[in-house]
Tab-separated table of C-alpha atoms in Angstrom:
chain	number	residue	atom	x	y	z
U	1	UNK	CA	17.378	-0.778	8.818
U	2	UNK	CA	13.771	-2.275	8.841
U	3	UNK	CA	12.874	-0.271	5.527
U	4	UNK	CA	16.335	-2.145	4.542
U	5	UNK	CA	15.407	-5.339	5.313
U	6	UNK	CA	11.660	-5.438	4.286
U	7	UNK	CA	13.035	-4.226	0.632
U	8	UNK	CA	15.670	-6.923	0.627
U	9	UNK	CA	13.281	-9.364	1.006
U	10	UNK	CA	10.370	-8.078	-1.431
U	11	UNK	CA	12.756	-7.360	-4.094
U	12	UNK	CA	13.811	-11.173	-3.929
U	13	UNK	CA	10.000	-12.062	-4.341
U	14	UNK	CA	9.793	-9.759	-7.087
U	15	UNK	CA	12.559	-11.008	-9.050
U	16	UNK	CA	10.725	-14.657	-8.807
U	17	UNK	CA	7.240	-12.886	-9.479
U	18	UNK	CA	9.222	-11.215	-12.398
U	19	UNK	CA	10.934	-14.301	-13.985
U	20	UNK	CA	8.082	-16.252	-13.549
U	21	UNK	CA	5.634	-13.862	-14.737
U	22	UNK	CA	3.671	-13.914	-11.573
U	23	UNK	CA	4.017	-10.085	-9.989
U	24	UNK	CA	0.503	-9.615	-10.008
U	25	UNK	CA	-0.966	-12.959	-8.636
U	26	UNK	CA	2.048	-12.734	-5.914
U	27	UNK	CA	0.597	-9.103	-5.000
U	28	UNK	CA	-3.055	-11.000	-4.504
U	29	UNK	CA	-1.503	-13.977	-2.934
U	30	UNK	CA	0.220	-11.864	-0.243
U	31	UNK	CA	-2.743	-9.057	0.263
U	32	UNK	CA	-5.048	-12.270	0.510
U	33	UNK	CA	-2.494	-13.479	3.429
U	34	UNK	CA	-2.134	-9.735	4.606
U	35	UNK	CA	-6.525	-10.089	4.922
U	36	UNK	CA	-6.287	-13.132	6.763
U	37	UNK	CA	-3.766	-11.566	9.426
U	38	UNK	CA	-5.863	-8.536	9.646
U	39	UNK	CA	-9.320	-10.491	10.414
U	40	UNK	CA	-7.254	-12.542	12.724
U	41	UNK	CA	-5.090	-11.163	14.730
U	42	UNK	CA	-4.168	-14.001	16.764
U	43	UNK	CA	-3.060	-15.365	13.750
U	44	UNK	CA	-0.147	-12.991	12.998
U	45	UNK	CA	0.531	-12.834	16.500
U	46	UNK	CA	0.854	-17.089	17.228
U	47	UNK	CA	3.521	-16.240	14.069
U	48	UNK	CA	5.355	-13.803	16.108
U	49	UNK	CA	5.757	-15.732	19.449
U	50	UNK	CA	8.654	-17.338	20.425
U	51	UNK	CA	6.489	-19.682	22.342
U	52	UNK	CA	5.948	-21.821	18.669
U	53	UNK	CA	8.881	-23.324	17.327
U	54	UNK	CA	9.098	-22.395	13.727
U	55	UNK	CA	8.519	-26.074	12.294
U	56	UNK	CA	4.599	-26.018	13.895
U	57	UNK	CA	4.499	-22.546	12.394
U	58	UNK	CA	5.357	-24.120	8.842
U	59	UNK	CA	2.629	-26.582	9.310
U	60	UNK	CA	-0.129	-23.975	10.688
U	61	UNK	CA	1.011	-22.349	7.470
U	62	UNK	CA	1.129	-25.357	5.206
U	63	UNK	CA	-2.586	-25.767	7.031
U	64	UNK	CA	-4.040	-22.338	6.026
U	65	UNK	CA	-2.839	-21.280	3.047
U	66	UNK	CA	-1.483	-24.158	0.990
U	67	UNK	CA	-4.182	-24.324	-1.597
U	68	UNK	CA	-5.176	-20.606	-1.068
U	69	UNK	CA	-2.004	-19.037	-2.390
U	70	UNK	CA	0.679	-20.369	-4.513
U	71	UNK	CA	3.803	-22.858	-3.724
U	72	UNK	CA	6.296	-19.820	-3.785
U	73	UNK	CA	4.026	-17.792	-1.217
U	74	UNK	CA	3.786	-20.299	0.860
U	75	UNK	CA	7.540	-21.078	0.870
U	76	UNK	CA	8.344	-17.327	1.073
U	77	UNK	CA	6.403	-17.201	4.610
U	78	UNK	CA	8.417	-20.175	5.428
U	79	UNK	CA	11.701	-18.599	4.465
U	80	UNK	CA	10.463	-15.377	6.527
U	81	UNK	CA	9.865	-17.956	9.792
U	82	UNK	CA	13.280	-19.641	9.165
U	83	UNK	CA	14.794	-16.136	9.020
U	84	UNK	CA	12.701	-14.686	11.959
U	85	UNK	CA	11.344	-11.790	9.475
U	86	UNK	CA	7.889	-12.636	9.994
U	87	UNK	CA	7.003	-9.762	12.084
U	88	UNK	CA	8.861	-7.084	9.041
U	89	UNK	CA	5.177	-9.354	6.880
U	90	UNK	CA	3.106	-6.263	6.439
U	91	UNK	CA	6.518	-4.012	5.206
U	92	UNK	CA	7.166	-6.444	2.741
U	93	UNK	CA	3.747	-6.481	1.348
U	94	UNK	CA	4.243	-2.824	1.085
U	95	UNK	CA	7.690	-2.747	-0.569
U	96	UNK	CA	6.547	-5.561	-2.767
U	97	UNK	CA	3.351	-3.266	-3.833
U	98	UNK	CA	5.190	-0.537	-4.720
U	99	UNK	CA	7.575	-2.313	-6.885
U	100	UNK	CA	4.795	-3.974	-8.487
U	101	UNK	CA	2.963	-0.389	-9.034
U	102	UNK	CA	5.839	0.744	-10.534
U	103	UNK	CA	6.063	-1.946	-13.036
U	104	UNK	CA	2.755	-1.319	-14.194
U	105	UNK	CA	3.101	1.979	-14.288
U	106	UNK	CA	0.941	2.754	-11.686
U	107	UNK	CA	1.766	5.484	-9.137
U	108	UNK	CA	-0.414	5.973	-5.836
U	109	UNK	CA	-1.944	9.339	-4.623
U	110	UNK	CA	-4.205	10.982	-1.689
U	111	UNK	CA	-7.262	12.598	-2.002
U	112	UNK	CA	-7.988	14.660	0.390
U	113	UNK	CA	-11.483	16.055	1.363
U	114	UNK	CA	-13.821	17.385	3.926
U	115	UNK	CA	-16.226	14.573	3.318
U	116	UNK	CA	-15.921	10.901	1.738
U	117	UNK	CA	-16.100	10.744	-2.173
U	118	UNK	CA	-17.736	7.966	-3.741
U	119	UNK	CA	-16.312	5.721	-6.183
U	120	UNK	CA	-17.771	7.076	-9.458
U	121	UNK	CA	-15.867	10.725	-8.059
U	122	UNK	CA	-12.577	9.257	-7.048
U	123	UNK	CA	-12.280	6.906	-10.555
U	124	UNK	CA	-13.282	10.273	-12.364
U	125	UNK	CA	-10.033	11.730	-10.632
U	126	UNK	CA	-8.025	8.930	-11.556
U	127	UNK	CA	-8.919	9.431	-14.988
U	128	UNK	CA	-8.101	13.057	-15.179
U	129	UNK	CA	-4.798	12.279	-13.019
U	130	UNK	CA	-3.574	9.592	-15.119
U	131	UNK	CA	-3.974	11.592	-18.214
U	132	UNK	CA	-2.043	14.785	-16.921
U	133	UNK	CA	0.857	12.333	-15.475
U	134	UNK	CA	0.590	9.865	-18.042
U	135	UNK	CA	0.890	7.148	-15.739
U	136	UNK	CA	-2.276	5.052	-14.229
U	137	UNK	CA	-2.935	6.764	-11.017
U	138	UNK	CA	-4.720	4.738	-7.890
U	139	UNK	CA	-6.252	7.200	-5.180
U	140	UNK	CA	-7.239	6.866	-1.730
U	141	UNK	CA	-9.567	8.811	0.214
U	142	UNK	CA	-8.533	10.361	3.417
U	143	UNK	CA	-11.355	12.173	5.111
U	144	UNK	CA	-9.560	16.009	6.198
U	145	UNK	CA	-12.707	17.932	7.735
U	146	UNK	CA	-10.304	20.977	8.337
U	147	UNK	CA	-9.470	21.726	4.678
U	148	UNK	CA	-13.184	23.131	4.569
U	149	UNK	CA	-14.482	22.228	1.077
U	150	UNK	CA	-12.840	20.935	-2.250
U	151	UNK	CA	-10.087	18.362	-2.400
U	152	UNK	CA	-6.522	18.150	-2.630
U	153	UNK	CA	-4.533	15.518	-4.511
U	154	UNK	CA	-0.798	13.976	-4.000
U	155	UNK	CA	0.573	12.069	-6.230
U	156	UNK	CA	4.087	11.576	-6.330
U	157	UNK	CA	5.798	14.639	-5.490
U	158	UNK	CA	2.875	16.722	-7.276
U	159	UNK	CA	-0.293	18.473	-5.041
U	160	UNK	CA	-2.919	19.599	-6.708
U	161	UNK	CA	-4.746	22.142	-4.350
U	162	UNK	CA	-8.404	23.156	-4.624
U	163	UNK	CA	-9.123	23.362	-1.658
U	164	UNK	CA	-11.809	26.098	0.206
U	165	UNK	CA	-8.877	26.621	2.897
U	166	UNK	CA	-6.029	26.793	0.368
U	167	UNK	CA	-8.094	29.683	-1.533
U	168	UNK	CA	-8.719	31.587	1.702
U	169	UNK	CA	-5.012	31.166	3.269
U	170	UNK	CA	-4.162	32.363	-0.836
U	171	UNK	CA	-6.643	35.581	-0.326
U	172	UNK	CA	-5.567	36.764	2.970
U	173	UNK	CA	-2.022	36.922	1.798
U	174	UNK	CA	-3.331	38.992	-1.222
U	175	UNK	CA	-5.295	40.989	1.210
U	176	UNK	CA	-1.893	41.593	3.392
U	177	UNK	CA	0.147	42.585	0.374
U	178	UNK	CA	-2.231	45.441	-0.699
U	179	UNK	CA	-2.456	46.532	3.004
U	180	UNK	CA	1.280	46.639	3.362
């Protein structure tokens, strides 16, 4: 039901982003707002309370962001504080992302490995990726110490495995066969 409601709402921001031509400055506009909740917590959470009535919540928002963000973002968190739908914020932003990623063409993937990459090795994965898929591919890192060595990439519904661990679980079920 939440997944329900958050896409409800970001596909109606997308179809305004969309007619408008604005899909990509809404995505800033809302991950600048998602930022602001994130370094202030209090923030998001004097949003959630009950204890504000939602007209003093329009003008804290009509106070921050007006300015900062676009007309339709700010009337957007406004419709989400008429509606009570503030607190579904950060799965809207996500929704919203991934119907803006697909859009562009853009498709997100996981990169796992034992240590951090830098930049200049994850961008040379996204190049390589988004030549085999044929799509533009944006990777995160997620630091998996247990995998050994090597890395291992989702995207989509694809894994690429080269991973120390994968090659050793691979070997020892050779080894088994031949001993059987």
């Amino acid at each position: 039901m939440a997944e329900l409601v958050a896409k409800t709402y970001a596909q109606a921001l997308y179809d305004v982003g969309l007619e408008g031509k604005c899909i990509d400055k809404f995505l800033g506009e809302l991950n600048f707002i998602k930022k602001s909740f994130d370094e202030n917590e209090d923030l998001f959470r004097l949003y959630k309370t009950p204890k504000i009535n939602k007209e003093e919540k329009k003008v804290i928002t009509d106070n921050i962001f007006k300015g900062n963000v676009s007309e339709e973002i700010v009337s957007f968190i406004k419709i989400l504080l008429d509606k009570r739908r503030i607190n579904k914020f950060y799965d809207i932003v996500k929704a919203y992302e991934k119907m803006a990623n697909e859009y562009y063409g853009i498709v997100d993937g996981i990169v796992d490995s034992a240590i951090e990459l830098n930049e200049d090795t994850i961008k040379r994965l996204e190049e390589k990726l988004s030549s085999v898929t044929n799509k533009k591919v944006k990777l995160k890192n997620n630091v998996d110490p247990s995998i050994m060595g090597g890395i291992r990439v989702r995207v989509g519904d694809k894994v690429f495995d080269d991973t120390i661990k994968n090659r050793l679980d691979n070997l020892a079920e050779e080894l088994a066969q031949i001993i059987v």
